Short mmCIF file of C-alpha atoms in Angstrom, two decimals:
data_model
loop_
_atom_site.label_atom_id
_atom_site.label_comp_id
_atom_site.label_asym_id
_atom_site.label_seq_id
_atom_site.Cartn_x
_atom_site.Cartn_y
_atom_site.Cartn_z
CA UNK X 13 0.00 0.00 0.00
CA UNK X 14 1.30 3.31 -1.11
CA UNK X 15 1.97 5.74 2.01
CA UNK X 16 0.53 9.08 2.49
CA UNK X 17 0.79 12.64 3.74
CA UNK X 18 -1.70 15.26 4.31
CA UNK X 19 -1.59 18.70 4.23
CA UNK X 20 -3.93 21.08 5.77
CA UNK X 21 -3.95 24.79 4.68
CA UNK X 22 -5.39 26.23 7.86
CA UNK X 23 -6.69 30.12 6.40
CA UNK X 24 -8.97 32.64 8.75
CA UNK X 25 -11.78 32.08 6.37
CA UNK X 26 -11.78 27.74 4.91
CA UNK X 27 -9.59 24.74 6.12
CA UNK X 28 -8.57 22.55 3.17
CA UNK X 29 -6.74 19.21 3.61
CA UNK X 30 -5.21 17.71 0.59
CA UNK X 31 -4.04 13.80 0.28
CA UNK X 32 -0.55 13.91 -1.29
CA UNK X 33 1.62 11.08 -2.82
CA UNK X 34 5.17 10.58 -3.07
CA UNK X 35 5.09 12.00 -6.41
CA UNK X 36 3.71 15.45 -4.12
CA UNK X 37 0.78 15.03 -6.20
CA UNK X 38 -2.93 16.10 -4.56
CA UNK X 39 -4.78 12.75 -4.64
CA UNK X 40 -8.19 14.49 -2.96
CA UNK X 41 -9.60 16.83 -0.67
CA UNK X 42 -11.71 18.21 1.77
CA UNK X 43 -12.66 21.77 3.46
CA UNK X 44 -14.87 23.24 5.39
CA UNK X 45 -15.46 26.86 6.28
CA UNK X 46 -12.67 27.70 9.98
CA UNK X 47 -15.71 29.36 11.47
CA UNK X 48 -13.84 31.93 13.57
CA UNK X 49 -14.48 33.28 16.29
CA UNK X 50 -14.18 30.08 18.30
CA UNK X 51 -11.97 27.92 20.66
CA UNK X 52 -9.28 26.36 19.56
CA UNK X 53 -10.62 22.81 20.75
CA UNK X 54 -12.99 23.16 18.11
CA UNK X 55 -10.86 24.12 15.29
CA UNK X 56 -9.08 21.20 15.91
CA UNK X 57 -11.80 18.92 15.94
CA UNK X 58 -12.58 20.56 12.57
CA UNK X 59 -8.62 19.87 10.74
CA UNK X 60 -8.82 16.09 12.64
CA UNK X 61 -12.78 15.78 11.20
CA UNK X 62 -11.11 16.49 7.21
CA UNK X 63 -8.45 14.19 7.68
CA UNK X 64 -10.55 11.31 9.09
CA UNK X 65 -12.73 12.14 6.18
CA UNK X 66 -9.97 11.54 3.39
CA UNK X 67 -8.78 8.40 4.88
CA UNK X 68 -12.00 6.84 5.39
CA UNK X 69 -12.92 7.57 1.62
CA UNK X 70 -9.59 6.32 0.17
CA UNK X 71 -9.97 3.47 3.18
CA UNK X 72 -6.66 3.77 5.11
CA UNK X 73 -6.01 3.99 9.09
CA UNK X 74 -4.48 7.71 10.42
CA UNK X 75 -1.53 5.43 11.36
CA UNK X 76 -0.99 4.45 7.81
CA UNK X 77 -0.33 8.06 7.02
CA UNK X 78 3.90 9.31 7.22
CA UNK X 79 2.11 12.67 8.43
CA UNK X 80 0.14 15.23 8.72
CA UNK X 81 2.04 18.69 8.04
CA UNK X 82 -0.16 21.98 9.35
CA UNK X 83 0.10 25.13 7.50
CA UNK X 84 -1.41 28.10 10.17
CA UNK X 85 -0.96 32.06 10.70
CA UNK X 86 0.98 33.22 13.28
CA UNK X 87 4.36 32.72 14.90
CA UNK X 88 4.97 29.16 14.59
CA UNK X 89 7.51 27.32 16.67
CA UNK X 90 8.27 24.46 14.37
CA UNK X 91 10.49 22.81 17.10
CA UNK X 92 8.28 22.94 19.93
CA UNK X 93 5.05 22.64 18.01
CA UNK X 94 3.35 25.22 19.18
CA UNK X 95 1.73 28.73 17.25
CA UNK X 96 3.55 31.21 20.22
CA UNK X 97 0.80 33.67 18.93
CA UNK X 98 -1.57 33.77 16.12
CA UNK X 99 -3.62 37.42 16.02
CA UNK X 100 -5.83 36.20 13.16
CA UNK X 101 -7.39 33.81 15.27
CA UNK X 102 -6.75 35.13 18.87
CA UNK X 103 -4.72 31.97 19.87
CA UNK X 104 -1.64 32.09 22.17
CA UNK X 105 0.97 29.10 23.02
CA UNK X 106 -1.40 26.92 21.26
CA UNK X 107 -0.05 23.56 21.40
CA UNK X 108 -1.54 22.23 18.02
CA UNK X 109 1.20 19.60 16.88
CA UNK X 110 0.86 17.84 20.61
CA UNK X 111 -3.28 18.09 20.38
CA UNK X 112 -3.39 16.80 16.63
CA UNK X 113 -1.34 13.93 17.15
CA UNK X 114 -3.53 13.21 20.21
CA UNK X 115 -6.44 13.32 18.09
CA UNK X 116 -4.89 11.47 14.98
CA UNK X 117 -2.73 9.05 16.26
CA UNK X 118 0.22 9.77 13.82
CA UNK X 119 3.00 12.41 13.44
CA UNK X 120 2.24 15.66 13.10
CA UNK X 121 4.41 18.53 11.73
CA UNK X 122 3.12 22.42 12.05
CA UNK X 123 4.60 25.50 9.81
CA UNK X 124 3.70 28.93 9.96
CA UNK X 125 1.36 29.13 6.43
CA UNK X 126 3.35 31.47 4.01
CA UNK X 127 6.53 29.48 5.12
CA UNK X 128 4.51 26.25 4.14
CA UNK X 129 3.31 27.37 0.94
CA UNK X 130 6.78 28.67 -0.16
CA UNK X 131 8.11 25.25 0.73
CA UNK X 132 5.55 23.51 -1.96
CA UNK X 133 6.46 26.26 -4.46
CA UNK X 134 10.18 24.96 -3.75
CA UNK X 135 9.13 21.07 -3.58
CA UNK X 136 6.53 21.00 -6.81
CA UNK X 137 6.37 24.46 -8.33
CA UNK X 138 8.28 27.59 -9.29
CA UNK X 139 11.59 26.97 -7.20
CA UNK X 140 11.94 23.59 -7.78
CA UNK X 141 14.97 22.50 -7.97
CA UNK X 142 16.65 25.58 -6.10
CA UNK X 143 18.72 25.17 -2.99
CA UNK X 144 17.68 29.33 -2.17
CA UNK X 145 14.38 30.43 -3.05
CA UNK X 146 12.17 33.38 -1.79
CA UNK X 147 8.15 33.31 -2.81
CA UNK X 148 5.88 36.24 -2.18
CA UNK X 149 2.00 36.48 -2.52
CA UNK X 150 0.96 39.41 -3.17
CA UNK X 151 -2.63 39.79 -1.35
CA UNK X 152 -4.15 41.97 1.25
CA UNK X 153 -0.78 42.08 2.85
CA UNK X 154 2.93 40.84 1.26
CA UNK X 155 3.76 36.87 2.39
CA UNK X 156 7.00 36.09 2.58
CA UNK X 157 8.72 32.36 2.59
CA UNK X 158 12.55 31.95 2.34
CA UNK X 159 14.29 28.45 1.49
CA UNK X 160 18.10 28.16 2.75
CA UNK X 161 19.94 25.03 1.68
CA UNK X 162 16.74 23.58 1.08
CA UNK X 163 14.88 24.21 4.16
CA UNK X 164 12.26 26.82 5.90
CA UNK X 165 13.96 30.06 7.06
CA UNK X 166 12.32 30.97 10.26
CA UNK X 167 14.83 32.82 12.29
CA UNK X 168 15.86 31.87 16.17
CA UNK X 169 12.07 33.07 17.24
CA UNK X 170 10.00 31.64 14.58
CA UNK X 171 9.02 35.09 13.12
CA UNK X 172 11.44 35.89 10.14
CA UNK X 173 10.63 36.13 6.54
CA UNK X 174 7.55 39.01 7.23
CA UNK X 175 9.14 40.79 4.01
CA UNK X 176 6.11 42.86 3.81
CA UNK X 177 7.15 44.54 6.86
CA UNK X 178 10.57 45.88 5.70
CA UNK X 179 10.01 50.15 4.92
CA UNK X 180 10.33 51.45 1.49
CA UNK X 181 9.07 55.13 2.77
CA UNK X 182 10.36 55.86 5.82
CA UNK X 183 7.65 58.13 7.71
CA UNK X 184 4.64 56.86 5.45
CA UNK X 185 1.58 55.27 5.43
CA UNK X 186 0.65 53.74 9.14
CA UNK X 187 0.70 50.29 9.10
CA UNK X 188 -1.28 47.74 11.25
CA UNK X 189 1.60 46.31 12.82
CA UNK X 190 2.84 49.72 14.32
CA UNK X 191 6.01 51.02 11.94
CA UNK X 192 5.02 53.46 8.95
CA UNK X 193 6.03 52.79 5.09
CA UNK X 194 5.69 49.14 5.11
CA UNK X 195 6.30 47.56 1.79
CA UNK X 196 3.25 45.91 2.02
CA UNK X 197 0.89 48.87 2.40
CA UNK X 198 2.36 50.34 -0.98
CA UNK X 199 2.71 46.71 -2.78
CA UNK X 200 0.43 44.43 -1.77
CA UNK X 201 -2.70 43.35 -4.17
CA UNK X 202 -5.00 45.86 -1.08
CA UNK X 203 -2.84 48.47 -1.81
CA UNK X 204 -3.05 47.98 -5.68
CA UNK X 205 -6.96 48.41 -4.87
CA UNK X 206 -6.69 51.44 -2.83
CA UNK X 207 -4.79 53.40 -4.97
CA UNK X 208 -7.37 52.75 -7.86
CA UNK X 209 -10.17 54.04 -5.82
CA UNK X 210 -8.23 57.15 -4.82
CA UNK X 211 -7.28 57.77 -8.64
CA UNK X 212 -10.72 57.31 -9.42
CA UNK X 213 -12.23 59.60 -6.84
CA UNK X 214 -9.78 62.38 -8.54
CA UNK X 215 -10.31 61.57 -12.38
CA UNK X 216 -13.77 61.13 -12.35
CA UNK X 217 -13.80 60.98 -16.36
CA UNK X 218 -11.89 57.09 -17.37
CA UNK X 219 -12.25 53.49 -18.03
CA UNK X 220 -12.11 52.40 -14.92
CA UNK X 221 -15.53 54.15 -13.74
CA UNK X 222 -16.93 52.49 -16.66
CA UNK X 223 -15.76 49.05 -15.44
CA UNK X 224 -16.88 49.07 -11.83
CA UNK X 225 -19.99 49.90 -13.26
CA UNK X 226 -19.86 53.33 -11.37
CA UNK X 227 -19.72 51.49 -7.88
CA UNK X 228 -16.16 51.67 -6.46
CA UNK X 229 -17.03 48.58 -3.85
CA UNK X 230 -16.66 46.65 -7.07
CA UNK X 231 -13.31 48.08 -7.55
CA UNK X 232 -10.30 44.98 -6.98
CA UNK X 233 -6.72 44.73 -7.80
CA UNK X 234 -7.45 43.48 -11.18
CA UNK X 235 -9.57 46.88 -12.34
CA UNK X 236 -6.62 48.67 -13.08
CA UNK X 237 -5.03 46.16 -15.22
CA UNK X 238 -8.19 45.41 -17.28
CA UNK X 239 -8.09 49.36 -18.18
CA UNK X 240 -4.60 48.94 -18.54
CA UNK X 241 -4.79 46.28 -21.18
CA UNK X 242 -8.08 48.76 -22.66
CA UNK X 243 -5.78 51.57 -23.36
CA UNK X 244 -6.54 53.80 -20.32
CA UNK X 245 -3.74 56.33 -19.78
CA UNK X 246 -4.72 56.95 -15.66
CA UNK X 247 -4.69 52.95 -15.37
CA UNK X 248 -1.36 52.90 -16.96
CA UNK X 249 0.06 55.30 -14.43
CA UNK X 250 -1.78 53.46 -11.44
CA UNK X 251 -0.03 50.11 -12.20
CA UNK X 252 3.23 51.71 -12.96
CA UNK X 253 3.83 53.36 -9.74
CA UNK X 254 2.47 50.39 -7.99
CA UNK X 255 4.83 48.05 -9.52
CA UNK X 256 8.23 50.30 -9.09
CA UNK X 257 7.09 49.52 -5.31
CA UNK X 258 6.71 45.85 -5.91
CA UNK X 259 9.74 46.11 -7.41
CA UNK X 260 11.41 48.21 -5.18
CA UNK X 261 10.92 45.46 -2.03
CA UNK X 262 11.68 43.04 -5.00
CA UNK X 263 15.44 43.97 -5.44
CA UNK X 264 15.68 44.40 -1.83
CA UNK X 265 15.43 40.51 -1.36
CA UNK X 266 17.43 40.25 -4.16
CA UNK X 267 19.95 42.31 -2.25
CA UNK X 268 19.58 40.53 0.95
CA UNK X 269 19.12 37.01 -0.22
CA UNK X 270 20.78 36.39 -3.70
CA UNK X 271 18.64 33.18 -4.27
CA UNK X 272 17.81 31.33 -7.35
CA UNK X 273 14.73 32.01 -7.39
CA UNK X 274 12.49 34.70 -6.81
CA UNK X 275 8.38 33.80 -7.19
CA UNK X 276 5.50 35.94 -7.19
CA UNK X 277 2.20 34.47 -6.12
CA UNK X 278 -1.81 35.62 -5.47
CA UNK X 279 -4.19 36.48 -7.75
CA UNK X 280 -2.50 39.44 -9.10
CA UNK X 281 0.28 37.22 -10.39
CA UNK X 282 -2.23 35.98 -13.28
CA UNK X 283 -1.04 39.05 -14.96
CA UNK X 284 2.03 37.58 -16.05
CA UNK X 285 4.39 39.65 -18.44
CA UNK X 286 2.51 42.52 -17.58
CA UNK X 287 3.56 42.16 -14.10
CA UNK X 288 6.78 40.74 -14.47
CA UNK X 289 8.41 42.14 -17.34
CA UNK X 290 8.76 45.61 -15.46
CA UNK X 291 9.81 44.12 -12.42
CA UNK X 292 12.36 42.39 -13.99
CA UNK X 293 13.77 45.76 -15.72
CA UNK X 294 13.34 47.22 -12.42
CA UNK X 295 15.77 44.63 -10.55
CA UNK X 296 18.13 44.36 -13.47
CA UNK X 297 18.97 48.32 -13.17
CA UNK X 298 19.06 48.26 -9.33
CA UNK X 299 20.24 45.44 -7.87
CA UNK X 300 23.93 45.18 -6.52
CA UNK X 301 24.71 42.16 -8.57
CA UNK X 302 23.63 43.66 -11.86
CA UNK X 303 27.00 42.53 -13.66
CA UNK X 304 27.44 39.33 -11.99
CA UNK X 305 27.38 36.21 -14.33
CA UNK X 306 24.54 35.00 -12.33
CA UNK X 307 21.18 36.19 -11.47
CA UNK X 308 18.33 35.73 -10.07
CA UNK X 309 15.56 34.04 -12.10
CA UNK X 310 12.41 35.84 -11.01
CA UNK X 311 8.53 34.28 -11.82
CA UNK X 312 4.84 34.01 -11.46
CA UNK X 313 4.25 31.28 -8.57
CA UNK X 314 3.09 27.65 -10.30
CA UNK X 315 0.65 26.41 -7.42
CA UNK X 316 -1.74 28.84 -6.83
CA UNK X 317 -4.25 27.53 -3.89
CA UNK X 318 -2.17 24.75 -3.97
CA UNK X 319 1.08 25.70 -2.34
CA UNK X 320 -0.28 25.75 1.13
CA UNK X 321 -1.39 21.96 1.16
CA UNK X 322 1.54 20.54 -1.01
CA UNK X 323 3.88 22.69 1.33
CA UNK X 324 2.72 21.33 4.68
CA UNK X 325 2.29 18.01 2.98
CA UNK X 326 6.36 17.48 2.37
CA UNK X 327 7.19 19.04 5.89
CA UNK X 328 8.32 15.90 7.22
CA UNK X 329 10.60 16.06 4.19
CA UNK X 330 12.54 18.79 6.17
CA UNK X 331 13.87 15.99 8.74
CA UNK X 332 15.68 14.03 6.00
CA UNK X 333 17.41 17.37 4.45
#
């Protein structure tokens, strides 16, 4: 009988648990919605509930599986196996690895959920293949995973890699973990969105008024791109400047890091040349390595929704680096 993992992608709005083979391939699934607020007893009961669920259907024990690998918010000690402090969720020193392997019966491995999904873009996607890889998902705020030598970067206290929290404007916009000018609040997919509204409440006259429909709660990262691609000069501008900061952070971590690999994930990524293409111009004037023989390769993220699962699926893989 071929041996399993699963991977749960615990997010503040759906669980989804994913049955992986050795090929990292996603065999099946299950979700259900997290439900917050609640305790974390029942959240629990709710990742333990999906896993039973795939192992009954594909009629296997929880002791047949390698592991279970958790993706979750928050700081994550890896080591210890508990999330020191998740503020999504309102959890502190929650001991989920030592709770879900009283509930399962098998190993359990926990990751802090960017980290995760990083380490499936490095196992099955984008960075495959590379020994240093960064990803970044561009969504309501800037994710950040790093792979060293093959494995998770998490720093001594389980809290490194929050890229999105470097400062590209020193002094500027207030962010919600307490510093101003985070490279998130200028480059992340939210930040794409409010800048359209506010170029839209000023130019009351262009495509993108027609595209909403008139109703700016319709407005999303994607509005200024489809004007873009329609010929709309203001859209044009909006993405530009939003993408020099994208880039800016970009060549940062270039600067920092050096890795292979470099890939850019969430929905905004589905944009492809349009998005990457001026990055890449950007980096390859700025960076300090600009006339080094190599460079790093920078891409659209392969696994979409995927990453998370595949990512804490392969944890266990970590031990055997």
């Amino acid at each position: 009988m071929e041996q399993y993992t699963i991977g749960v992608d615990l997010g503040g709005t759906t669980i989804t648990a994913g049955l992986v083979d050795k090929d990292h391939n996603i065999v099946d699934r299950a979700s259900c919605l997290t439900g917050l607020p609640r305790p974390s007893e029942e959240v629990e009961q709710e990742i333990a509930g999906l896993c039973r669920q795939l192992a009954e259907k594909h009629q296997f024990a929880m002791s047949d599986l390698k592991w279970v690998g958790i993706g979750t918010p928050g700081s994550v000690n890896s080591e210890s196996g508990v999330v020191e402090f998740n503020a999504n969720f309102g959890y502190n020193d929650w001991a989920l690895q030592a709770n879900m392997e009283a509930l399962l019966g098998c190993k359990v491995y926990i990751e802090n959920d960017a980290n995760a999904a990083a380490y499936g873009e490095y196992i099955a996607g984008a960075a495959k293949g590379a020994k240093y890889a960064v990803a970044i998902t561009l969504g309501t705020g800037i994710g950040g995973g790093i792979i060293i030598d093959g494995k998770i970067f998490a720093g001594f206290n389980y809290a490194g890699a929050e890229l999105g929290h470097t400062v590209v404007v020193k002094g500027g916009r207030p962010c919600m973990c307490g510093r101003r000018g985070c490279w998130e609040k200028y480059a992340s997919a939210r930040a794409l969105t409010e800048d359209t509204r506010a170029a839209m409440l000023a130019n009351p006259d262009n495509m993108m008024w027609k595209l909403v429909g008139g109703d700016l709660t319709k407005v999303g990262a994607k509005t200024a791109f489809d004007a873009l691609h329609a010929g709309d000069e203001l859209a044009k501008t909006v993405v530009s400047n939003w993408i020099e900061y994208v880039a800016c952070g970009i060549t940062d971590v270039v600067n920092i890091f050096q890795p292979e690999v470099i890939c850019i994930g969430g929905g905004v990524s589905a944009q492809g040349e349009t998005l990457l293409g001026p990055i890449r111009e950007y980096v390859d004037r700025e960076e300090y390595a600009r006339n080094g023989k190599k460079r790093t390769v920078i891409k659209a993220a392969e696994l979409k929704n995927d990453a998370g699962v595949l990512g804490a699926a392969s944890l266990g893989e970590q031990q055997l680096v």
